[in-house]
Amino acid sequence: MKFPTLLTLGLAASAHAQVEMDRLMRLKTDHWNQMRAQGAFNRYDNARLGAVRPEPCVNGKSGPYSCDKVDMLSFLSHSQLGSSTKEGNDIWGWTSPDGREFGAVGQTDGTAFVEIDKAGALRYLGRLPTQTVDSPWRDMKVVNGYVYIGSEAADHGLQVFDMRKLLSVRGAPKTFNTGKDLTAWYRGFGSSHNIVALEEKNMVYAVGTSRSSSCKGGLFMLDVSNPANPTSPGCVSQDGYVHDAQCVVYNGPDTQYNGKEICFNYNEDTLTIVDVTNKASPRQISRTPYAGSAYTHQGWLTSTSDMRFLLLDDELDELDRTGVAANNRTTTYIFNITSLASPINTGYYQSPVKSIDHNQYTKDGLAYQSNYNSGLRIVDVRSVEADPTGKGFKQVGFFDCHPEDDAAGGIVEFSGSWSVYPYFKSGYILLNSIERGVFALRYTG
């Protein structure tokens, strides 16, 4: 009797993961096409819906939106942000040396730029169109004042744009040129799904590039020490396609890796941890599946100061009703990573409402979760050290930017919020909605 080899099992797992990713993208595309047919992206064109006056969260409402301890300070629709498609996706932020706060707002047809003033009001400054064609998927990260923008658009490559150009914008918003206004256009890959940054090391990692390339959709490394001339020192392809990742200079309990560059990869069906210090020879430390896995999407360390635990979100478990997510409630998986070689799934947290999770980031013991139809959910995760099962996790605030399903207690579909940026020193939060626009929020808890 012949037994399957590890290579055979790995190839089978990779093929299954590709099928699931193709299904996921098809589900989203079908849903968004339905939304377009229903005119969902045209309902927020009216200028009076943008730049709204501040709406404090009072008695569970901030304007038309359900909330708890989160105030809406300002809003701009995608139409007001210059988008002809009026459809949003990812978001990231940048703070200038003099303390001004800016957002890069992803859209199907490009990237819009906003500034948040001292009072939390949003001002639209301009936009950078897509490099090639439109795509619902666009992602960006900022390193030393330059925003690096990738997309699933064919042959898009990586746009490198100097955010400092925004400092001198006066008067009418400016449409930047995809030629002369770029610091660089890197074409070493075509499409990508997400962009990951390790600012301390001047590194950018494009993930979800072509599976048929030598990189297999893994971590495509880019040294951006010279933003005008990004260079690729290597690739991580051992575990195939990477959907998203967080890369850090490690300083945690597994002391053999202190000072090393470690990437926590969300690899469709596993948490995969890689040492990328030696770019020419990256080393996979571990590959960890978990019960209930449907499509491993994204995650974040609960704390970058001790690096003992991380949170992982799965984008299909609620829809497919796998494992503990069979009740459709947004499920966050908790991992003890005290040993990078042997991560342990110690528990999970479930939201009070039904929704699919998408992106989450942590700051000062709080997880800021962008959960599609249920919008922004803020969860206190500080109890993880004492009780890693997640039983002590507690939702402490929320802002639901998709009120259409509130009466039903939530619906598992791909509307509402795409992502959140919670890292401004002012405490202001940017939330990018797929069908509405960008919200400037403030947590008051």
Short mmCIF file of C-alpha atoms in Angstrom, two decimals:
data_model
loop_
_atom_site.label_atom_id
_atom_site.label_comp_id
_atom_site.label_asym_id
_atom_site.label_seq_id
_atom_site.Cartn_x
_atom_site.Cartn_y
_atom_site.Cartn_z
CA MET A 1 0.00 0.00 0.00
CA LYS A 2 1.35 3.43 -0.93
CA PHE A 3 0.87 6.32 1.43
CA PRO A 4 0.68 9.95 0.23
CA THR A 5 3.84 11.96 0.72
CA LEU A 6 3.95 15.33 2.45
CA LEU A 7 4.52 16.91 -0.97
CA THR A 8 1.40 15.21 -2.37
CA LEU A 9 -0.66 16.30 0.62
CA GLY A 10 0.69 19.83 0.31
CA LEU A 11 -0.19 20.03 -3.39
CA ALA A 12 -3.68 18.73 -2.67
CA ALA A 13 -4.18 21.32 0.08
CA SER A 14 -2.92 24.07 -2.23
CA ALA A 15 -5.30 23.01 -5.01
CA HIS A 16 -8.24 22.99 -2.59
CA ALA A 17 -7.29 26.43 -1.27
CA GLN A 18 -7.18 27.82 -4.81
CA VAL A 19 -10.66 26.44 -5.44
CA GLU A 20 -11.89 28.16 -2.27
CA MET A 21 -10.26 31.47 -3.21
CA ASP A 22 -11.81 31.30 -6.68
CA ARG A 23 -15.19 30.59 -5.08
CA LEU A 24 -14.77 33.44 -2.61
CA MET A 25 -13.95 35.95 -5.33
CA ARG A 26 -16.87 34.69 -7.42
CA LEU A 27 -19.27 35.01 -4.48
CA LYS A 28 -18.14 38.59 -3.93
CA THR A 29 -18.27 39.52 -7.60
CA ASP A 30 -21.77 38.07 -7.96
CA HIS A 31 -22.97 39.94 -4.87
CA TRP A 32 -21.48 43.25 -6.03
CA ASN A 33 -22.96 42.80 -9.51
CA GLN A 34 -26.33 42.33 -7.83
CA MET A 35 -25.77 45.49 -5.79
CA ARG A 36 -24.92 47.40 -8.96
CA ALA A 37 -28.09 46.14 -10.64
CA GLN A 38 -30.07 47.37 -7.63
CA GLY A 39 -28.40 50.79 -7.76
CA ALA A 40 -26.74 50.35 -4.35
CA PHE A 41 -23.65 52.31 -5.40
CA ASN A 42 -25.67 55.28 -6.65
CA ARG A 43 -27.61 56.03 -3.48
CA TYR A 44 -24.97 58.20 -1.88
CA ASP A 45 -24.19 60.63 -4.71
CA ASN A 46 -25.94 63.62 -3.22
CA ALA A 47 -23.42 66.13 -1.91
CA ARG A 48 -25.46 66.77 1.20
CA LEU A 49 -24.71 63.22 2.34
CA GLY A 50 -21.02 64.08 2.50
CA ALA A 51 -19.13 66.18 5.01
CA VAL A 52 -22.02 65.73 7.43
CA ARG A 53 -21.99 67.53 10.75
CA PRO A 54 -20.71 65.50 13.71
CA GLU A 55 -23.27 62.99 14.97
CA PRO A 56 -22.50 61.87 18.54
CA CYS A 57 -23.66 58.39 19.44
CA VAL A 58 -26.76 59.04 21.57
CA ASN A 59 -29.18 56.35 22.67
CA GLY A 60 -27.60 53.85 20.31
CA LYS A 61 -27.76 56.02 17.19
CA SER A 62 -25.32 58.25 15.32
CA GLY A 63 -27.50 59.73 12.61
CA PRO A 64 -29.04 56.71 10.85
CA TYR A 65 -26.35 54.34 12.09
CA SER A 66 -26.53 52.04 15.11
CA CYS A 67 -23.63 52.58 17.49
CA ASP A 68 -22.19 52.25 20.96
CA LYS A 69 -19.51 54.63 22.25
CA VAL A 70 -18.46 55.58 18.69
CA ASP A 71 -19.25 59.06 17.32
CA MET A 72 -19.43 59.87 13.61
CA LEU A 73 -17.44 63.06 13.05
CA SER A 74 -17.52 63.29 9.26
CA PHE A 75 -18.37 61.38 6.10
CA LEU A 76 -17.54 61.67 2.39
CA SER A 77 -19.21 59.49 -0.22
CA HIS A 78 -17.14 57.72 -2.87
CA SER A 79 -18.78 59.99 -5.43
CA GLN A 80 -17.52 63.02 -3.53
CA LEU A 81 -14.10 61.38 -3.45
CA GLY A 82 -13.98 61.53 -7.24
CA SER A 83 -14.80 57.90 -7.99
CA SER A 84 -16.88 57.18 -11.07
CA THR A 85 -17.57 53.62 -9.93
CA LYS A 86 -18.45 54.80 -6.39
CA GLU A 87 -17.16 51.58 -4.84
CA GLY A 88 -14.67 51.34 -1.96
CA ASN A 89 -12.24 48.79 -0.59
CA ASP A 90 -9.12 49.12 1.57
CA ILE A 91 -7.74 52.06 3.57
CA TRP A 92 -4.54 53.16 5.30
CA GLY A 93 -3.22 56.29 6.97
CA TRP A 94 -0.20 58.55 7.20
CA THR A 95 0.84 61.26 9.65
CA SER A 96 3.11 64.02 8.33
CA PRO A 97 6.15 65.17 10.32
CA ASP A 98 4.16 68.22 11.50
CA GLY A 99 1.29 66.05 12.78
CA ARG A 100 -1.28 66.39 9.97
CA GLU A 101 -3.29 63.19 9.44
CA PHE A 102 -4.14 61.76 6.02
CA GLY A 103 -5.96 58.75 4.63
CA ALA A 104 -5.45 56.77 1.42
CA VAL A 105 -8.93 55.49 0.53
CA GLY A 106 -9.06 52.51 -1.82
CA GLN A 107 -11.68 52.46 -4.56
CA THR A 108 -12.41 50.27 -7.57
CA ASP A 109 -11.01 52.90 -9.95
CA GLY A 110 -8.14 54.31 -7.90
CA THR A 111 -7.10 55.77 -4.56
CA ALA A 112 -8.59 58.92 -3.03
CA PHE A 113 -6.71 61.06 -0.50
CA VAL A 114 -8.31 62.80 2.46
CA GLU A 115 -7.11 64.87 5.40
CA ILE A 116 -8.70 64.77 8.87
CA ASP A 117 -8.51 68.15 10.55
CA LYS A 118 -8.17 68.80 14.28
CA ALA A 119 -11.95 68.62 14.73
CA GLY A 120 -12.26 65.32 12.84
CA ALA A 121 -13.70 66.79 9.62
CA LEU A 122 -12.68 65.17 6.34
CA ARG A 123 -11.35 67.14 3.39
CA TYR A 124 -10.95 65.55 -0.03
CA LEU A 125 -7.54 66.46 -1.49
CA GLY A 126 -7.36 64.46 -4.71
CA ARG A 127 -6.95 61.03 -6.20
CA LEU A 128 -4.57 58.72 -8.01
CA PRO A 129 -6.35 56.67 -10.72
CA THR A 130 -5.79 52.96 -11.14
CA GLN A 131 -2.65 52.18 -13.11
CA THR A 132 -4.38 49.98 -15.68
CA VAL A 133 -8.04 48.95 -15.32
CA ASP A 134 -10.66 48.96 -12.56
CA SER A 135 -10.76 46.23 -9.95
CA PRO A 136 -12.78 45.71 -6.74
CA TRP A 137 -9.53 44.75 -4.99
CA ARG A 138 -6.98 47.43 -4.13
CA ASP A 139 -4.62 47.51 -1.16
CA MET A 140 -2.05 49.93 0.20
CA LYS A 141 0.47 50.48 2.98
CA VAL A 142 2.71 53.44 3.86
CA VAL A 143 6.46 53.32 4.46
CA ASN A 144 8.31 56.54 5.34
CA GLY A 145 5.71 58.77 3.72
CA TYR A 146 5.34 56.79 0.49
CA VAL A 147 2.17 54.84 -0.15
CA TYR A 148 2.59 51.55 -2.01
CA ILE A 149 -0.56 50.53 -3.89
CA GLY A 150 -1.30 47.15 -5.46
CA SER A 151 -4.43 45.76 -7.08
CA GLU A 152 -5.96 42.65 -8.62
CA ALA A 153 -6.21 44.72 -11.83
CA ALA A 154 -4.29 43.07 -14.66
CA ASP A 155 -0.68 44.32 -15.04
CA HIS A 156 -1.22 46.92 -12.32
CA GLY A 157 2.12 46.34 -10.59
CA LEU A 158 2.92 48.57 -7.63
CA GLN A 159 2.28 52.32 -7.60
CA VAL A 160 4.69 54.32 -5.43
CA PHE A 161 3.28 57.72 -4.50
CA ASP A 162 4.83 60.33 -2.22
CA MET A 163 2.15 61.37 0.31
CA ARG A 164 4.07 64.60 0.93
CA LYS A 165 2.58 65.87 -2.33
CA LEU A 166 -0.66 66.27 -0.38
CA LEU A 167 0.88 68.88 1.93
CA SER A 168 0.81 71.53 -0.77
CA VAL A 169 -2.68 70.86 -2.18
CA ARG A 170 -4.74 74.05 -2.00
CA GLY A 171 -8.18 74.79 -3.40
CA ALA A 172 -9.77 72.22 -5.70
CA PRO A 173 -8.87 68.53 -5.34
CA LYS A 174 -6.13 67.36 -7.68
CA THR A 175 -6.15 64.31 -9.91
CA PHE A 176 -2.59 63.02 -9.91
CA ASN A 177 -1.05 61.61 -13.05
CA THR A 178 -0.15 57.91 -13.10
CA GLY A 179 3.03 58.79 -14.95
CA LYS A 180 4.71 62.00 -13.89
CA ASP A 181 3.26 62.12 -10.35
CA LEU A 182 4.46 58.66 -9.34
CA THR A 183 7.79 58.20 -7.62
CA ALA A 184 7.94 54.80 -9.30
CA TRP A 185 5.83 52.21 -11.03
CA TYR A 186 7.19 48.77 -10.17
CA ARG A 187 6.30 46.12 -12.74
CA GLY A 188 8.09 43.05 -11.37
CA PHE A 189 4.67 41.48 -10.83
CA GLY A 190 1.26 42.16 -12.38
CA SER A 191 -1.68 41.78 -10.02
CA SER A 192 -1.57 41.37 -6.25
CA HIS A 193 -4.17 40.90 -3.55
CA ASN A 194 -2.64 42.65 -0.55
CA ILE A 195 0.34 44.80 0.37
CA VAL A 196 2.26 44.20 3.61
CA ALA A 197 4.84 46.57 5.09
CA LEU A 198 7.69 46.35 7.59
CA GLU A 199 8.56 50.00 7.89
CA GLU A 200 11.51 49.57 10.26
CA LYS A 201 13.36 47.58 7.59
CA ASN A 202 12.15 49.50 4.50
CA MET A 203 10.44 46.35 3.26
CA VAL A 204 7.20 45.83 1.37
CA TYR A 205 5.72 42.41 0.64
CA ALA A 206 3.20 41.94 -2.14
CA VAL A 207 1.04 38.87 -1.49
CA GLY A 208 -1.47 37.07 -3.64
CA THR A 209 0.40 37.65 -6.87
CA SER A 210 0.08 35.04 -9.64
CA ARG A 211 -0.01 31.43 -8.44
CA SER A 212 1.63 30.38 -11.70
CA SER A 213 4.73 32.52 -11.07
CA SER A 214 7.87 31.21 -9.38
CA CYS A 215 6.70 32.94 -6.19
CA LYS A 216 3.40 30.97 -6.29
CA GLY A 217 1.52 33.92 -4.83
CA GLY A 218 3.68 33.92 -1.69
CA LEU A 219 5.57 36.82 -0.08
CA PHE A 220 7.03 38.82 -2.98
CA MET A 221 9.80 40.81 -1.27
CA LEU A 222 10.57 44.41 -2.15
CA ASP A 223 13.35 46.49 -0.67
CA VAL A 224 12.07 50.08 -0.81
CA SER A 225 15.10 51.78 0.75
CA ASN A 226 15.10 53.78 -2.49
CA PRO A 227 11.40 54.36 -3.24
CA ALA A 228 12.26 55.46 -6.76
CA ASN A 229 13.81 52.08 -7.47
CA PRO A 230 12.27 49.18 -5.51
CA THR A 231 14.24 45.94 -5.86
CA SER A 232 13.26 42.36 -5.06
CA PRO A 233 15.75 40.43 -2.91
CA GLY A 234 13.71 37.24 -2.87
CA CYS A 235 10.44 35.43 -2.35
CA VAL A 236 8.72 33.09 0.08
CA SER A 237 7.01 30.30 -1.85
CA GLN A 238 7.34 27.26 0.43
CA ASP A 239 3.69 27.29 1.49
CA GLY A 240 2.32 28.76 -1.70
CA TYR A 241 -0.26 31.52 -1.83
CA VAL A 242 -0.35 34.05 0.99
CA HIS A 243 -3.62 35.95 1.33
CA ASP A 244 -2.39 38.49 3.90
CA ALA A 245 0.38 38.84 6.48
CA GLN A 246 1.84 40.86 9.31
CA CYS A 247 5.62 41.20 9.38
CA VAL A 248 7.54 42.40 12.45
CA VAL A 249 10.99 42.69 13.94
CA TYR A 250 10.43 39.99 16.53
CA ASN A 251 10.83 40.74 20.22
CA GLY A 252 8.86 38.05 22.03
CA PRO A 253 9.06 35.02 24.29
CA ASP A 254 10.66 32.72 21.69
CA THR A 255 14.03 34.40 22.30
CA GLN A 256 15.96 32.52 19.61
CA TYR A 257 14.15 34.75 17.10
CA ASN A 258 14.60 38.09 18.84
CA GLY A 259 15.79 40.71 16.35
CA LYS A 260 14.74 38.51 13.42
CA GLU A 261 12.24 39.57 10.75
CA ILE A 262 9.22 37.31 11.20
CA CYS A 263 6.11 37.19 9.04
CA PHE A 264 2.81 35.78 10.25
CA ASN A 265 1.14 34.61 7.06
CA TYR A 266 -2.56 33.92 6.59
CA ASN A 267 -2.34 31.19 3.99
CA GLU A 268 -5.90 30.25 3.01
CA ASP A 269 -6.11 27.23 5.35
CA THR A 270 -3.31 27.77 7.90
CA LEU A 271 -1.37 30.21 10.01
CA THR A 272 2.12 29.96 8.54
CA ILE A 273 5.09 31.62 10.28
CA VAL A 274 8.27 32.41 8.34
CA ASP A 275 11.67 33.86 9.22
CA VAL A 276 12.48 36.26 6.37
CA THR A 277 15.65 37.75 7.85
CA ASN A 278 17.78 36.11 5.17
CA LYS A 279 15.99 37.24 2.03
CA ALA A 280 17.88 34.80 -0.17
CA SER A 281 16.94 31.87 2.07
CA PRO A 282 13.74 32.44 4.09
CA ARG A 283 12.86 29.67 6.52
CA GLN A 284 9.38 28.39 7.27
CA ILE A 285 9.09 27.92 11.03
CA SER A 286 5.61 26.42 11.27
CA ARG A 287 2.37 25.72 9.43
CA THR A 288 -0.69 25.42 11.68
CA PRO A 289 -4.24 24.46 10.64
CA TYR A 290 -7.22 24.90 12.96
CA ALA A 291 -10.67 23.45 13.50
CA GLY A 292 -13.39 25.23 11.54
CA SER A 293 -11.08 26.53 8.84
CA ALA A 294 -12.87 27.57 5.66
CA TYR A 295 -10.67 30.39 4.26
CA THR A 296 -7.90 31.84 6.42
CA HIS A 297 -8.02 35.52 5.60
CA GLN A 298 -6.14 37.96 7.88
CA GLY A 299 -5.01 38.58 11.43
CA TRP A 300 -2.93 40.67 13.80
CA LEU A 301 -0.83 40.33 16.95
CA THR A 302 -2.75 41.30 20.09
CA SER A 303 0.33 43.26 21.16
CA THR A 304 3.55 44.11 19.34
CA SER A 305 5.29 44.66 22.70
CA ASP A 306 5.08 41.05 23.95
CA MET A 307 4.06 39.08 20.79
CA ARG A 308 2.52 36.18 22.71
CA PHE A 309 -0.88 35.96 21.02
CA LEU A 310 -2.52 36.77 17.72
CA LEU A 311 -6.06 37.01 16.38
CA LEU A 312 -7.05 35.34 13.11
CA ASP A 313 -10.15 35.87 11.00
CA ASP A 314 -11.59 33.39 8.52
CA GLU A 315 -13.66 34.84 5.67
CA LEU A 316 -15.79 31.83 4.82
CA ASP A 317 -16.49 30.11 8.14
CA GLU A 318 -19.59 32.19 8.91
CA LEU A 319 -20.98 31.76 5.39
CA ASP A 320 -20.17 28.04 5.24
CA ARG A 321 -21.22 27.51 8.87
CA THR A 322 -18.04 25.61 9.74
CA GLY A 323 -17.13 24.71 13.31
CA VAL A 324 -18.16 27.19 16.00
CA ALA A 325 -19.15 29.70 13.28
CA ALA A 326 -22.18 27.56 12.39
CA ASN A 327 -24.35 30.20 14.09
CA ASN A 328 -23.23 32.84 11.50
CA ARG A 329 -21.78 35.08 14.23
CA THR A 330 -18.44 36.72 13.42
CA THR A 331 -15.76 34.40 14.82
CA THR A 332 -12.21 35.40 15.75
CA TYR A 333 -9.68 32.63 16.43
CA ILE A 334 -7.07 33.10 19.18
CA PHE A 335 -3.56 31.65 18.86
CA ASN A 336 -0.85 31.32 21.49
CA ILE A 337 2.41 31.91 19.59
CA THR A 338 4.78 31.72 22.57
CA SER A 339 6.55 29.05 20.52
CA LEU A 340 6.74 30.13 16.90
CA ALA A 341 7.33 26.51 15.94
CA SER A 342 4.20 25.29 17.73
CA PRO A 343 1.31 27.78 17.72
CA ILE A 344 -1.80 26.65 19.60
CA ASN A 345 -5.38 27.66 18.84
CA THR A 346 -6.48 28.34 22.42
CA GLY A 347 -9.99 29.63 21.86
CA TYR A 348 -12.21 32.04 19.99
CA TYR A 349 -14.38 35.12 20.35
CA GLN A 350 -17.81 35.59 18.77
CA SER A 351 -19.52 38.88 18.01
CA PRO A 352 -23.06 39.45 19.33
CA VAL A 353 -24.29 39.78 15.73
CA LYS A 354 -24.15 37.85 12.48
CA SER A 355 -21.60 39.05 9.93
CA ILE A 356 -18.55 38.00 7.93
CA ASP A 357 -15.23 39.29 9.24
CA HIS A 358 -12.72 40.95 6.97
CA ASN A 359 -9.84 43.00 8.46
CA GLN A 360 -8.77 43.70 12.03
CA TYR A 361 -5.98 45.65 13.70
CA THR A 362 -5.05 46.03 17.36
CA LYS A 363 -4.03 49.03 19.44
CA ASP A 364 -3.65 49.41 23.22
CA GLY A 365 -5.47 46.18 24.04
CA LEU A 366 -8.38 46.80 21.68
CA ALA A 367 -9.11 44.98 18.42
CA TYR A 368 -10.64 47.20 15.75
CA GLN A 369 -12.55 44.82 13.51
CA SER A 370 -14.02 45.72 10.13
CA ASN A 371 -16.75 43.12 9.76
CA TYR A 372 -18.63 43.75 6.49
CA ASN A 373 -22.35 44.20 7.26
CA SER A 374 -21.86 44.87 10.98
CA GLY A 375 -19.30 47.63 10.36
CA LEU A 376 -16.69 48.56 12.97
CA ARG A 377 -16.59 46.41 16.09
CA ILE A 378 -14.20 47.30 18.92
CA VAL A 379 -13.29 44.39 21.19
CA ASP A 380 -11.32 44.52 24.45
CA VAL A 381 -8.81 41.65 24.20
CA ARG A 382 -6.61 42.51 27.20
CA SER A 383 -7.79 39.42 29.09
CA VAL A 384 -6.00 37.11 26.65
CA GLU A 385 -2.93 36.76 28.88
CA ALA A 386 -5.00 35.60 31.87
CA ASP A 387 -7.53 33.59 29.85
CA PRO A 388 -6.54 32.70 26.28
CA THR A 389 -9.86 30.95 25.62
CA GLY A 390 -11.42 34.32 24.72
CA LYS A 391 -14.16 34.09 27.34
CA GLY A 392 -13.00 37.40 28.78
CA PHE A 393 -13.15 39.25 25.44
CA LYS A 394 -15.84 41.91 25.36
CA GLN A 395 -17.27 44.20 22.69
CA VAL A 396 -16.82 47.73 24.06
CA GLY A 397 -18.01 49.80 21.11
CA PHE A 398 -19.29 49.65 17.56
CA PHE A 399 -20.43 51.70 14.56
CA ASP A 400 -22.63 49.84 12.09
CA CYS A 401 -22.26 51.54 8.70
CA HIS A 402 -24.75 49.16 7.04
CA PRO A 403 -28.11 49.67 8.78
CA GLU A 404 -30.15 47.78 6.19
CA ASP A 405 -29.86 44.48 8.08
CA ASP A 406 -30.04 45.75 11.66
CA ALA A 407 -33.58 44.51 12.24
CA ALA A 408 -32.52 40.99 11.25
CA GLY A 409 -29.56 40.97 13.64
CA GLY A 410 -27.11 40.91 10.76
CA ILE A 411 -26.76 39.07 7.45
CA VAL A 412 -23.72 37.17 6.19
CA GLU A 413 -22.92 38.85 2.88
CA PHE A 414 -20.23 41.08 1.39
CA SER A 415 -21.62 44.58 1.93
CA GLY A 416 -20.73 47.25 4.48
CA SER A 417 -17.21 47.97 5.69
CA TRP A 418 -14.03 46.73 4.03
CA SER A 419 -11.31 47.95 6.38
CA VAL A 420 -10.38 50.29 9.21
CA TYR A 421 -7.37 52.42 10.17
CA PRO A 422 -7.11 53.09 13.95
CA TYR A 423 -3.54 54.35 14.39
CA PHE A 424 -3.77 58.15 14.36
CA LYS A 425 -2.35 59.87 17.44
CA SER A 426 -5.51 62.01 17.57
CA GLY A 427 -7.57 58.88 18.19
CA TYR A 428 -9.64 59.44 15.05
CA ILE A 429 -10.55 56.28 13.14
CA LEU A 430 -11.09 55.89 9.39
CA LEU A 431 -13.61 53.30 8.19
CA ASN A 432 -14.02 52.59 4.47
CA SER A 433 -17.42 51.34 3.35
CA ILE A 434 -17.85 49.43 0.11
CA GLU A 435 -21.07 51.13 -1.02
CA ARG A 436 -21.11 54.40 0.92
CA GLY A 437 -17.78 56.13 1.45
CA VAL A 438 -15.28 56.94 4.18
CA PHE A 439 -16.26 57.70 7.77
CA ALA A 440 -14.21 59.61 10.34
CA LEU A 441 -15.07 58.17 13.75
CA ARG A 442 -14.07 58.56 17.39
CA TYR A 443 -14.26 55.91 20.10
CA THR A 444 -15.41 57.48 23.37
CA GLY A 445 -15.11 54.48 25.69
#
